[in-house]
Coordinates of C-alpha atoms and ligand atoms in Angstrom, one line a residue:
L932 CA 28.3 113.8 112.1
T933 CA 28.2 111.5 115.3
N934 CA 30.8 108.4 114.7
D935 CA 27.6 106.1 115.3
Q936 CA 25.8 107.9 113.0
L937 CA 28.2 107.1 110.1
D938 CA 28.6 103.8 110.8
Q939 CA 25.1 103.3 110.8
W940 CA 24.7 104.9 107.6
D941 CA 27.5 103.1 105.8
R942 CA 26.0 100.3 106.7
E943 CA 22.7 101.1 105.6
N944 CA 24.4 102.2 102.2
F945 CA 28.1 101.4 101.2
F946 CA 28.8 98.5 99.1
H947 CA 32.5 99.0 100.0
P948 CA 35.1 97.1 97.8
S949 CA 36.3 93.5 98.4
T950 CA 33.6 93.1 100.9
H951 CA 33.2 89.1 102.9
L952 CA 29.4 89.4 102.1
A953 CA 28.9 86.7 104.8
Q954 CA 30.4 88.8 107.0
H955 CA 29.0 92.0 106.5
A956 CA 25.6 90.4 106.7
R957 CA 26.4 89.0 110.4
G958 CA 27.0 92.3 111.0
E959 CA 31.3 91.9 111.6
S960 CA 32.9 93.8 108.8
P961 CA 35.3 96.4 111.0
N962 CA 35.3 100.0 110.2
R963 CA 37.8 102.8 110.4
I964 CA 36.4 106.0 109.1
V965 CA 39.6 107.8 108.1
K966 CA 39.5 111.6 108.9
T967 CA 43.0 113.1 107.4
A968 CA 46.3 112.3 107.3
S969 CA 49.9 113.8 106.9
G970 CA 53.1 112.6 106.0
V971 CA 53.1 108.5 106.5
Y972 CA 50.3 109.4 109.1
I973 CA 46.5 109.0 109.3
E974 CA 44.2 109.7 111.2
D975 CA 41.0 108.4 112.2
R976 CA 37.3 109.9 113.4
D977 CA 38.3 107.8 116.8
G978 CA 41.4 110.0 117.6
N979 CA 43.6 106.9 116.4
K980 CA 47.2 107.9 114.6
L981 CA 48.4 105.4 112.6
L982 CA 51.7 104.7 110.4
D983 CA 50.5 103.9 107.1
A984 CA 53.2 101.5 105.8
F985 CA 50.9 100.1 102.8
A986 CA 50.6 104.1 101.3
G987 CA 47.1 103.6 101.3
L988 CA 47.3 100.4 98.7
Y989 CA 51.1 101.1 97.7
C990 CA 49.6 104.1 96.2
V991 CA 50.6 107.8 98.3
N992 CA 54.1 107.6 97.5
V993 CA 54.8 110.9 98.3
G994 CA 53.4 110.6 101.4
Y995 CA 50.0 112.8 103.1
G996 CA 48.7 116.5 103.0
R997 CA 51.2 117.3 100.3
Q998 CA 49.9 121.1 100.2
E999 CA 51.3 121.6 96.9
I1000 CA 49.7 118.1 95.2
A1001 CA 46.7 120.4 96.7
E1002 CA 47.0 123.7 96.1
A1003 CA 47.6 122.5 91.7
I1004 CA 44.0 120.8 91.9
A1005 CA 42.8 123.6 93.1
D1006 CA 44.4 126.0 90.7
Q1007 CA 43.6 123.4 88.0
A1008 CA 40.0 123.1 89.2
R1009 CA 39.4 126.9 89.3
E1010 CA 40.8 127.9 86.0
L1011 CA 39.3 124.4 84.2
A1012 CA 37.8 122.0 86.1
Y1013 CA 37.1 119.7 83.1
Y1014 CA 37.4 119.5 79.1
H1015 CA 38.0 116.0 77.3
A1016 CA 41.1 115.1 75.4
Y1017 CA 39.2 113.5 72.6
V1018 CA 41.5 114.0 69.3
G1019 CA 41.8 117.3 68.2
H1020 CA 41.3 118.4 72.4
G1021 CA 43.9 119.4 74.9
T1022 CA 44.8 121.1 78.0
E1023 CA 48.0 122.6 79.0
A1024 CA 48.4 120.4 82.1
S1025 CA 47.7 116.4 80.4
I1026 CA 50.1 118.2 77.4
T1027 CA 52.7 119.4 80.1
L1028 CA 52.2 115.5 81.7
A1029 CA 52.4 113.8 78.9
K1030 CA 55.3 114.9 78.7
M1031 CA 56.6 114.7 81.7
V1032 CA 55.9 111.0 81.7
L1033 CA 57.9 110.5 78.5
D1034 CA 61.0 112.2 80.2
R1035 CA 61.0 109.5 83.1
A1036 CA 60.3 106.4 80.8
P1037 CA 62.6 104.4 79.4
A1038 CA 64.5 105.4 76.0
N1039 CA 62.3 103.4 73.9
M1040 CA 58.7 104.7 74.6
S1041 CA 57.0 106.7 72.5
K1042 CA 53.5 107.9 73.0
V1043 CA 50.9 107.9 76.7
Y1044 CA 47.4 106.9 76.6
F1045 CA 46.2 108.4 79.8
G1046 CA 42.6 106.7 81.9
L1047 CA 41.9 106.7 85.5
G1048 CA 43.4 103.8 87.1
G1049 CA 44.8 100.8 86.6
S1050 CA 42.0 98.4 85.6
D1051 CA 41.4 100.7 82.6
A1052 CA 44.8 101.5 81.4
N1053 CA 45.5 97.5 81.5
E1054 CA 42.5 96.9 79.1
T1055 CA 43.7 100.0 76.9
N1056 CA 46.3 98.1 76.2
I1057 CA 45.1 95.1 76.1
K1058 CA 43.4 96.8 72.9
L1059 CA 46.1 98.6 71.6
V1060 CA 47.5 95.2 71.0
W1061 CA 45.2 93.4 69.7
Y1062 CA 44.9 96.8 67.6
Y1063 CA 48.3 96.5 66.2
N1064 CA 48.4 93.0 65.4
N1065 CA 45.3 93.6 63.1
I1066 CA 47.4 96.4 61.2
L1067 CA 50.0 93.5 60.7
G1068 CA 47.5 91.4 59.3
R1069 CA 47.3 88.7 62.0
P1070 CA 44.2 89.0 63.6
E1071 CA 44.4 85.7 65.4
K1072 CA 47.5 86.3 67.5
K1073 CA 45.3 87.7 70.2
K1074 CA 46.1 85.5 73.6
I1075 CA 47.6 87.2 76.2
I1076 CA 50.3 85.4 78.8
S1077 CA 50.0 86.5 82.3
R1078 CA 51.3 84.8 85.7
W1079 CA 49.2 83.0 88.4
R1080 CA 49.6 85.7 91.4
G1081 CA 50.4 87.8 89.0
Y1082 CA 47.7 91.1 89.8
H1083 CA 46.5 93.6 86.6
G1084 CA 43.2 94.7 87.7
S1085 CA 39.7 93.4 88.2
G1086 CA 37.3 94.4 85.4
L1087 CA 36.7 91.2 83.0
M1088 CA 39.5 91.1 80.5
T1089 CA 42.2 92.9 83.8
G1090 CA 40.1 89.9 86.0
S1091 CA 41.5 87.6 83.5
L1092 CA 45.0 88.1 83.9
T1093 CA 45.1 88.8 87.5
G1094 CA 46.0 85.4 88.1
L1095 CA 44.3 84.8 91.5
A1096 CA 41.3 83.0 92.0
T1097 CA 39.1 84.9 93.7
F1098 CA 38.9 87.4 91.0
H1099 CA 37.8 84.1 88.8
N1100 CA 35.6 82.3 90.9
K1101 CA 32.1 83.0 90.2
F1102 CA 32.8 85.0 87.2
D1103 CA 33.4 82.6 84.3
L1104 CA 37.1 84.2 84.2
P1105 CA 39.1 83.8 83.0
L1106 CA 38.3 84.7 79.8
S1107 CA 39.3 82.1 76.9
Q1108 CA 42.1 84.8 75.6
V1109 CA 44.1 85.0 78.8
I1110 CA 46.7 82.0 79.5
H1111 CA 48.7 81.8 82.8
T1112 CA 52.1 80.9 83.4
E1113 CA 54.5 79.6 86.9
A1114 CA 54.7 82.4 88.9
P1115 CA 58.7 83.3 89.7
Y1116 CA 58.1 82.1 93.1
Y1117 CA 61.1 80.8 94.4
L1118 CA 60.1 80.1 97.8
R1119 CA 57.2 78.3 96.3
R1120 CA 59.2 76.2 93.8
P1121 CA 57.6 72.5 92.4
R1122 CA 61.3 71.4 94.7
K1123 CA 63.1 72.5 97.5
D1124 CA 66.2 71.3 95.9
M1125 CA 66.0 73.7 92.4
S1126 CA 68.7 76.5 92.9
E1127 CA 67.6 80.2 91.3
A1128 CA 69.4 79.5 88.1
E1129 CA 67.1 75.5 88.1
F1130 CA 64.1 77.1 88.8
V1131 CA 64.3 80.2 86.5
R1132 CA 65.0 77.4 83.8
H1133 CA 61.9 76.0 85.0
C1134 CA 59.5 79.1 84.9
V1135 CA 61.3 79.3 81.1
A1136 CA 60.4 75.7 80.3
E1137 CA 56.9 75.9 81.7
L1138 CA 56.6 78.9 79.4
E1139 CA 57.7 77.4 76.3
A1140 CA 55.2 74.7 77.1
L1141 CA 53.1 77.0 76.8
I1142 CA 53.0 79.1 73.7
A1143 CA 54.2 75.2 72.0
R1144 CA 50.6 74.3 73.4
E1145 CA 49.0 77.4 72.1
G1146 CA 50.9 78.0 69.0
A1147 CA 53.0 81.1 69.6
D1148 CA 51.3 82.5 66.1
T1149 CA 48.0 83.0 68.5
I1150 CA 50.0 84.7 71.6
A1151 CA 50.0 88.8 70.9
A1152 CA 51.5 89.7 74.9
F1153 CA 53.3 88.8 77.7
I1154 CA 52.1 90.6 80.9
G1155 CA 54.2 91.1 83.8
E1156 CA 54.5 93.1 87.2
P1157 CA 58.3 93.5 87.8
I1158 CA 58.1 91.9 91.3
L1159 CA 54.6 90.9 92.1
G1160 CA 52.9 92.8 93.6
T1161 CA 49.3 91.8 95.5
G1162 CA 50.0 88.4 94.3
G1163 CA 52.4 88.8 97.6
I1164 CA 55.3 90.9 97.0
V1165 CA 58.0 88.9 95.0
P1166 CA 60.9 89.7 93.4
P1167 CA 61.6 87.3 90.7
P1168 CA 65.4 85.2 90.7
A1169 CA 68.2 86.5 89.0
G1170 CA 67.9 86.3 85.6
Y1171 CA 64.1 86.0 85.4
W1172 CA 63.6 89.0 83.2
A1173 CA 66.1 89.1 80.2
A1174 CA 65.5 84.6 80.4
I1175 CA 62.0 85.6 79.9
Q1176 CA 62.1 88.2 77.2
A1177 CA 64.5 85.8 75.3
V1178 CA 61.7 83.5 74.8
L1179 CA 59.0 86.2 73.7
H1180 CA 61.5 87.6 71.5
K1181 CA 61.8 84.6 70.0
H1182 CA 58.4 84.1 69.5
D1183 CA 57.5 88.1 68.9
I1184 CA 55.4 88.5 71.9
L1185 CA 55.4 92.0 73.0
L1186 CA 56.0 92.9 76.7
I1187 CA 53.6 94.4 78.8
A1188 CA 55.6 95.6 81.9
D1189 CA 52.7 96.6 84.5
E1190 CA 54.1 99.4 87.0
V1191 CA 50.8 100.8 88.1
V1192 CA 52.8 99.6 91.7
T1193 CA 56.3 100.3 90.8
G1194 CA 56.4 103.1 88.3
F1195 CA 58.0 106.5 89.8
G1196 CA 60.0 105.3 92.3
R1197 CA 59.1 102.6 94.2
L1198 CA 61.7 100.2 93.5
G1199 CA 64.4 102.9 93.7
T1200 CA 65.0 103.4 90.0
M1201 CA 62.3 105.9 88.3
M1202 CA 61.0 102.8 86.9
G1203 CA 60.8 99.0 87.8
S1204 CA 61.8 98.0 84.1
D1205 CA 64.9 99.8 84.4
H1206 CA 65.5 98.3 87.5
Y1207 CA 65.3 94.6 85.9
G1208 CA 66.7 95.5 82.5
M1209 CA 63.2 94.8 81.4
R1210 CA 62.7 96.6 77.8
P1211 CA 58.4 96.1 77.2
D1212 CA 56.4 97.3 74.4
I1213 CA 54.1 99.1 77.0
I1214 CA 54.0 100.0 80.5
T1215 CA 51.0 100.2 82.7
I1216 CA 50.9 103.4 85.4
A1217 CA 48.5 104.6 87.7
K1218 CA 49.2 104.8 91.4
G1219 CA 52.6 106.9 91.8
L1220 CA 51.6 108.8 89.0
T1221 CA 49.5 111.1 91.2
S1222 CA 50.6 110.1 94.2
A1223 CA 46.8 108.8 94.3
Y1224 CA 45.9 112.6 95.1
A1225 CA 43.5 112.3 92.3
P1226 CA 42.7 109.4 90.0
L1227 CA 44.6 109.6 86.4
S1228 CA 46.9 105.9 84.8
G1229 CA 48.5 105.8 81.5
S1230 CA 50.2 103.2 79.0
I1231 CA 53.4 104.0 77.7
I1232 CA 53.8 102.9 74.5
G1233 CA 56.4 101.8 72.8
E1234 CA 58.4 102.9 69.3
K1235 CA 57.7 99.3 67.9
M1236 CA 54.0 99.3 68.3
W1237 CA 53.5 102.9 67.9
S1238 CA 55.6 102.8 64.5
V1239 CA 52.7 99.9 63.5
L1240 CA 49.5 102.3 65.3
E1241 CA 50.7 105.2 63.5
Q1242 CA 50.2 103.9 60.0
G1243 CA 46.8 103.5 60.8
T1244 CA 43.6 102.2 58.1
D1245 CA 41.9 104.6 56.6
E1246 CA 38.8 102.4 56.2
N1247 CA 39.0 102.0 60.7
G1248 CA 38.3 105.5 61.2
P1249 CA 39.0 106.7 64.3
I1250 CA 40.4 104.3 66.6
G1251 CA 37.3 103.0 68.7
H1252 CA 38.5 103.7 72.6
G1253 CA 38.4 106.1 74.9
W1254 CA 37.0 107.6 78.3
T1255 CA 35.4 111.0 79.1
Y1256 CA 37.4 111.1 81.7
S1257 CA 40.9 110.5 79.6
A1258 CA 43.9 112.6 80.8
H1259 CA 41.3 114.5 83.3
P1260 CA 42.9 117.9 83.6
I1261 CA 42.7 117.6 87.6
G1262 CA 44.4 114.4 87.8
A1263 CA 47.1 116.0 84.9
A1264 CA 47.5 118.7 87.1
A1265 CA 47.9 116.3 90.4
G1266 CA 50.5 114.0 88.4
I1267 CA 52.2 117.4 87.5
A1268 CA 52.9 118.6 91.1
N1269 CA 53.1 115.3 92.1
L1270 CA 55.9 114.2 89.9
K1271 CA 58.3 117.5 90.5
L1272 CA 58.2 116.7 94.2
I1273 CA 59.2 113.5 94.1
D1274 CA 62.0 115.2 92.1
S1275 CA 62.8 118.0 94.6
L1276 CA 62.7 115.6 97.6
G1277 CA 65.4 113.3 96.0
L1278 CA 62.2 110.0 97.0
V1279 CA 63.4 107.7 94.4
E1280 CA 66.9 107.7 96.1
N1281 CA 64.8 107.5 99.6
A1282 CA 63.0 105.1 98.1
G1283 CA 66.1 102.8 97.3
S1284 CA 68.5 103.5 100.8
V1285 CA 65.1 103.4 103.1
G1286 CA 64.0 100.7 101.8
A1287 CA 66.9 99.0 102.0
Y1288 CA 67.4 99.8 105.2
L1289 CA 63.7 98.9 106.3
N1290 CA 64.5 95.4 104.3
A1291 CA 68.1 95.0 106.3
Q1292 CA 66.0 95.5 109.6
M1293 CA 63.4 93.5 109.0
Q1294 CA 65.3 90.9 108.2
A1295 CA 67.4 91.0 111.3
A1296 CA 64.6 91.3 113.2
V1297 CA 62.1 88.4 112.3
G1298 CA 64.1 86.6 109.7
D1299 CA 65.0 83.7 112.3
H1300 CA 61.8 83.6 113.9
L1301 CA 61.1 80.2 113.4
N1302 CA 57.5 80.8 111.8
V1303 CA 59.4 83.2 109.0
G1304 CA 59.8 81.5 105.9
E1305 CA 61.4 84.6 104.5
V1306 CA 61.9 88.4 104.5
R1307 CA 61.7 89.5 101.4
G1308 CA 61.0 92.8 99.2
E1309 CA 63.0 95.6 96.7
G1310 CA 63.2 99.2 97.3
M1311 CA 60.6 100.6 99.5
L1312 CA 58.4 96.9 99.5
C1313 CA 59.2 94.7 101.6
A1314 CA 57.0 91.0 102.7
V1315 CA 57.3 88.8 105.2
E1316 CA 56.0 85.1 104.4
L1317 CA 54.6 83.0 107.5
V1318 CA 55.1 79.1 107.8
K1319 CA 54.3 76.7 109.9
D1320 CA 57.7 75.7 110.1
R1321 CA 60.5 77.1 108.0
N1322 CA 62.7 73.5 108.0
A1323 CA 59.7 72.4 106.2
T1324 CA 58.6 75.0 104.7
E1325 CA 55.1 73.9 105.4
F1326 CA 52.6 76.8 105.3
F1327 CA 49.4 77.3 107.4
D1328 CA 46.3 76.8 106.8
A1329 CA 44.3 80.2 106.0
S1330 CA 41.2 79.4 108.0
E1331 CA 43.7 80.1 110.8
K1332 CA 44.2 83.4 109.4
V1333 CA 47.8 84.1 111.2
A1334 CA 48.7 87.4 108.8
P1335 CA 45.4 89.1 108.9
R1336 CA 45.8 88.2 113.2
I1337 CA 49.3 89.7 112.9
V1338 CA 48.1 92.5 111.1
G1339 CA 45.5 93.5 113.5
E1340 CA 47.8 93.4 116.4
M1341 CA 50.2 96.0 114.6
A1342 CA 47.3 98.2 114.0
K1343 CA 45.9 98.2 118.0
A1344 CA 50.1 99.4 118.0
G1345 CA 49.7 102.0 115.7
V1346 CA 50.7 100.6 112.1
I1347 CA 49.1 98.8 109.5
A1348 CA 50.6 96.7 107.0
R1349 CA 48.4 94.5 104.6
A1350 CA 47.9 90.9 104.8
M1351 CA 47.9 89.9 101.7
P1352 CA 45.0 88.5 100.1
Q1353 CA 46.9 85.2 98.8
G1354 CA 49.1 83.0 101.5
D1355 CA 50.3 84.1 104.6
I1356 CA 52.1 87.5 103.9
I1357 CA 52.3 90.4 105.8
G1358 CA 53.1 93.2 103.0
F1359 CA 55.0 96.8 103.5
A1360 CA 54.4 99.2 100.8
P1361 CA 55.1 102.4 102.7
P1362 CA 55.3 106.3 101.3
L1363 CA 58.7 107.0 99.5
C1364 CA 59.5 109.8 102.0
L1365 CA 59.9 107.2 104.8
T1366 CA 62.4 108.1 107.4
K1367 CA 64.8 105.5 109.0
A1368 CA 62.9 106.6 112.0
E1369 CA 60.1 105.3 110.9
A1370 CA 61.3 102.0 109.4
D1371 CA 62.4 101.2 113.2
I1372 CA 58.8 101.7 114.1
V1373 CA 57.5 99.4 111.6
V1374 CA 60.1 96.6 112.3
E1375 CA 59.1 97.2 116.1
K1376 CA 55.6 96.8 115.7
T1377 CA 55.9 93.8 113.2
A1378 CA 58.3 91.9 115.8
S1379 CA 56.2 92.8 118.2
A1380 CA 53.0 91.7 117.4
L1381 CA 54.6 88.5 115.8
K1382 CA 55.6 87.6 119.2
S1383 CA 52.2 88.2 120.3
V1384 CA 50.6 86.3 118.0
L1385 CA 53.1 82.9 117.1
G1386 CA 55.0 83.3 120.3
Ligands
PLP2310 N1 48.2 96.5 88.1 C1 48.7 96.5 89.3 C2 50.0 95.8 89.2 C3 47.8 97.0 90.3 O1 48.9 96.9 92.0 C4 46.9 97.2 90.3 C5 45.8 97.7 91.7 O2 46.6 97.5 92.8 C6 46.2 97.3 89.3 C7 46.9 96.8 88.3 C8 45.0 98.0 89.6 O3 44.9 99.6 89.8 P1 43.4 99.9 89.8 O4 42.7 99.4 91.4 O5 43.4 101.5 89.8 O6 42.2 99.4 88.6

């Protein structure tokens, strides 16, 4: 097939996620048809080789082209491509992976329920939280608190949890059971003279006020990413999680840690919860579980919830929740090979050390630029937030498309970064196998693109 033919079929037949419909109608949607990839590089059909500093969508954690995972998938497909995991059935791969996941989870975790992607895993979480409260005889304890700028998926419930306007507009979301609270986003704090500690107290006060307004007996859970991801790659200020958890504990509100991005090494610890001292009741996992070699997600359920769920009730029969592809053997085989690679290559440690290097080098290269409000990150996550004037911390108007223009220049120079969907933020989430030499390339191309767009 020629590239022109593929391009034509694509425009004629393929409705892509996140399509800008007006741009599509005007024939403006740019298109890159990716052909192959190895390590941290992808190659398109026009012969361009690009360093993927976003690991696909923060998911190809072990890097591209790992033959060990490809072989594991092929072996599994030959031996048993599919059997379902409904109660009373299992496969060697899914049972083994469940054990490997629990071995890597915090100590108070008890069971894993497998799904396909991060969105459906979060749907599972909410249903299990509701089921739990029903067993406890308090079905009215149902609302879920999420943060503005949190990202938890794009289904009806998970799109509601997501605290970004584009996921709500025109869909009648959020659903009434979802309420949002302040994002721990220090750069955008309400008053410039607030210290970090004051800002944490402000976030806590906002949460307390929301709980008081709604009534603690109507609130089931709080969901949050250890570090805000799609909302802008924003690490929380020191002490944030400890303070939030104290409030949740006081009001008997469960904590769901959405570790779709942070799970399996990205922050330099196996789980992001470990990094921030979080004690969640459920952990959402996806992306890094298989490094996206096959779709698979999971809800890791803590002992507190499991001890109630396992009481069940005979009159309800089996729990009314499951997917055809829950614990798909091919996803499970990919997961096993992937977790083994993360261990054998020392990728959790590499994410910590090379991630710190990437963040430090980025800070040194662009941190003093007049239009850089902040370089921030943790482990193998980094963000450069662009502002109109760093002294006033005035933000660019979205119509100026500053971050998309810089990211476009970077792609021309051979590095893929992501213009985050809200605000002028350039995001980096490279594969965890990134080397220091590759980090240098990312930093250099960022600095030169910044210079070419903003001077
Ligand atoms: N949760 C978080 C923190 C995510 O970043 C994402 C996706 O980026 C999701 C959930 C949704 O996962 P998926 O796109 O696999 O449904």
